[in-house]
Each structure stands twice: as structure tokens, then as C-alpha cells.
Tab-separated table of C-alpha atoms in Angstrom:
chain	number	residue	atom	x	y	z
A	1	UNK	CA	101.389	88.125	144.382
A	2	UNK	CA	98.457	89.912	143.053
A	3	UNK	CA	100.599	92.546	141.512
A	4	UNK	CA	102.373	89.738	139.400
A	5	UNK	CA	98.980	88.275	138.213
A	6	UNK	CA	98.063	91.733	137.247
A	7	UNK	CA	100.959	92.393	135.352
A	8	UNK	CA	100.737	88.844	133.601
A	9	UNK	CA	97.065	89.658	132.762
A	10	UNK	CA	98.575	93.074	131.387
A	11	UNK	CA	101.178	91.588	128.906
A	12	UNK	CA	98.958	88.965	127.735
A	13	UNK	CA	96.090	91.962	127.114
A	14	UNK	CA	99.209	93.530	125.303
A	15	UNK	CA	100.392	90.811	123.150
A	16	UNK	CA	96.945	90.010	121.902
A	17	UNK	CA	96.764	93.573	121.342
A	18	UNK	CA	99.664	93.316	119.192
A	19	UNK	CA	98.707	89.981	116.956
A	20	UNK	CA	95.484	91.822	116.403
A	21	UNK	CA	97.113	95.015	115.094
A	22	UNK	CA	99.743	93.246	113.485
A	23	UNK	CA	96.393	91.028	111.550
A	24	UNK	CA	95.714	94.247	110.621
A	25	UNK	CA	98.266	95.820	109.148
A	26	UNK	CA	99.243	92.951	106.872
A	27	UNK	CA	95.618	93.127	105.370
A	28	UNK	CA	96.361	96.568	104.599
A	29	UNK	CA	99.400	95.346	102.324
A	30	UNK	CA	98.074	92.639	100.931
A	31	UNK	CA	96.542	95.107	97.944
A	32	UNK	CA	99.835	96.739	97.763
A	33	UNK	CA	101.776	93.875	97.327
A	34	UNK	CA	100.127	92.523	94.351
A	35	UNK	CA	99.922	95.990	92.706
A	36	UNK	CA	103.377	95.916	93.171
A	37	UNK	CA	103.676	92.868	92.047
A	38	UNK	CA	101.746	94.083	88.470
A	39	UNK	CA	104.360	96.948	88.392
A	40	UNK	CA	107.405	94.763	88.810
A	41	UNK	CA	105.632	92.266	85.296
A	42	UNK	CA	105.153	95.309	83.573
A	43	UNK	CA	108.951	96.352	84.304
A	44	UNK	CA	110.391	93.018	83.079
A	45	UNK	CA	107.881	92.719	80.261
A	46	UNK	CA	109.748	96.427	79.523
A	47	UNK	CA	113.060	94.785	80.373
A	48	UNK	CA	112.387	92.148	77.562
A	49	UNK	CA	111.320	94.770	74.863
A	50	UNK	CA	114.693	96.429	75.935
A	51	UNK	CA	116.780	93.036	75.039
A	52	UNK	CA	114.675	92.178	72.057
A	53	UNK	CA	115.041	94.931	69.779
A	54	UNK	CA	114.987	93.447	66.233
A	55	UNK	CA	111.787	91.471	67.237
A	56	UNK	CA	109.941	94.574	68.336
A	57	UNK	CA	111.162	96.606	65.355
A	58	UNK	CA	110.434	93.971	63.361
A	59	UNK	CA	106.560	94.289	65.046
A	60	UNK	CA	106.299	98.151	64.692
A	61	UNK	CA	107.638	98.654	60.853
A	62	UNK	CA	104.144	95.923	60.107
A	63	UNK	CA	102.204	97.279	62.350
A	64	UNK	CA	103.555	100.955	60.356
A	65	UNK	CA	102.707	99.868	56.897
A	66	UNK	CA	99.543	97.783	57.774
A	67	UNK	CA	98.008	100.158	59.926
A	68	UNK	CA	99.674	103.779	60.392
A	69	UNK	CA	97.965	105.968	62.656
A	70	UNK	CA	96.726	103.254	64.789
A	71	UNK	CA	100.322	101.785	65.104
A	72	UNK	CA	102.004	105.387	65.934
A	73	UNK	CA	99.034	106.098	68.428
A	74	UNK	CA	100.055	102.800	70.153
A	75	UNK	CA	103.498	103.473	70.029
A	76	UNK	CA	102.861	107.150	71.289
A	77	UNK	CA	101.242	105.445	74.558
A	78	UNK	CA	103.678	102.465	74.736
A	79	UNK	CA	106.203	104.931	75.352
A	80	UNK	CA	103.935	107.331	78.039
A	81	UNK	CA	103.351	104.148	80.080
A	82	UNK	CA	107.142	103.011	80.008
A	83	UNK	CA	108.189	106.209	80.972
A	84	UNK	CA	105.491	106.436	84.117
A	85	UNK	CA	106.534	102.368	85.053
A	86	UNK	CA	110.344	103.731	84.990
A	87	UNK	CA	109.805	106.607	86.911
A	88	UNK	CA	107.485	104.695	89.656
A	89	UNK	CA	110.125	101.880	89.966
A	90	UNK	CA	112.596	104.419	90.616
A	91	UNK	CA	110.518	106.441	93.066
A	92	UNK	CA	109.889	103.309	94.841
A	93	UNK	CA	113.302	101.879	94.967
A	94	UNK	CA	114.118	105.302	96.957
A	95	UNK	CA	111.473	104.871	99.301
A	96	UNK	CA	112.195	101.252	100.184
């Protein structure tokens, strides 16, 4: 008999245990969901560039003859960060 409350007190010590480490580990995530979360706007926001082509075009070539440099500076990083948001998308998709 004692040996059965003992082992009840165990798995109760356990599965509190558990909920509390379990607590834990999805405040840990929380952070990296929403960042991933930012990551997956920014790759539809790319994703809608992609499909609108004549409106963006249409953007750049005014942009290009109102302001040059600026405009081909912008572009110039536009296209760094699409190519980092591709390549993290992809390097997550593997992991998961």
C-alpha cells in the first residue's frame, strides 16, 4: 500500500514536472513564431511583387526618372533582402 502511494506521489511530481517544462518551452517559441510570422509577410508581400509586374515596373521607371540614384540604391537593396527572405524560407522549409 505505501509503495502505491509513493508511486502516485511520484507521477503526479512527474506530470507537474512536465506542464512546467512544457510552460516553458512554449515561451521560448513564442518570439520565434512571430518572427516567423514577419518572414512569411515579407515572402507574400515578395509573392505579390512577383504577380504584379507592370505595377511595380510601372513604380521603378518614376521612381528612375524622378529620382535616379536613390531609386537604383533602393532597388539594389530590394533585391539583397529578397534574395536573403528566399534563401531563409528555403532553409527553413528543410529544417521543418
Amino acid at each position: 500500500m505505501d509503495k502505491e502511494i509513493e508511486l502516485f506521489a511520484q507521477k503526479a511530481m512527474l506530470l507537474e514536472r512536465i506542464k512546467n517544462q512544457r510552460q516553458n518551452l512554449g515561451n521560448l517559441f513564442v518570439p520565434l513564431e512571430k518572427k516567423c510570422n514577419n518572414i512569411d509577410n515579407v515572402a507574400d508581400g515578395i509573392i505579390w511583387l512577383r504577380n504584379n509586374k507592370q505595377i511595380v515596373g510601372i513604380a521603378t521607371a518614376i521612381l528612375v526618372i524622378l529620382k535616379p540614384i536613390k531609386t537604383i540604391k533602393l532597388v539594389w537593396k530590394s533585391y539583397k533582402l529578397i534574395k536573403f527572405v528566399s534563401n531563409f524560407k528555403s532553409i527553413i522549409k528543410k529544417l521543418l
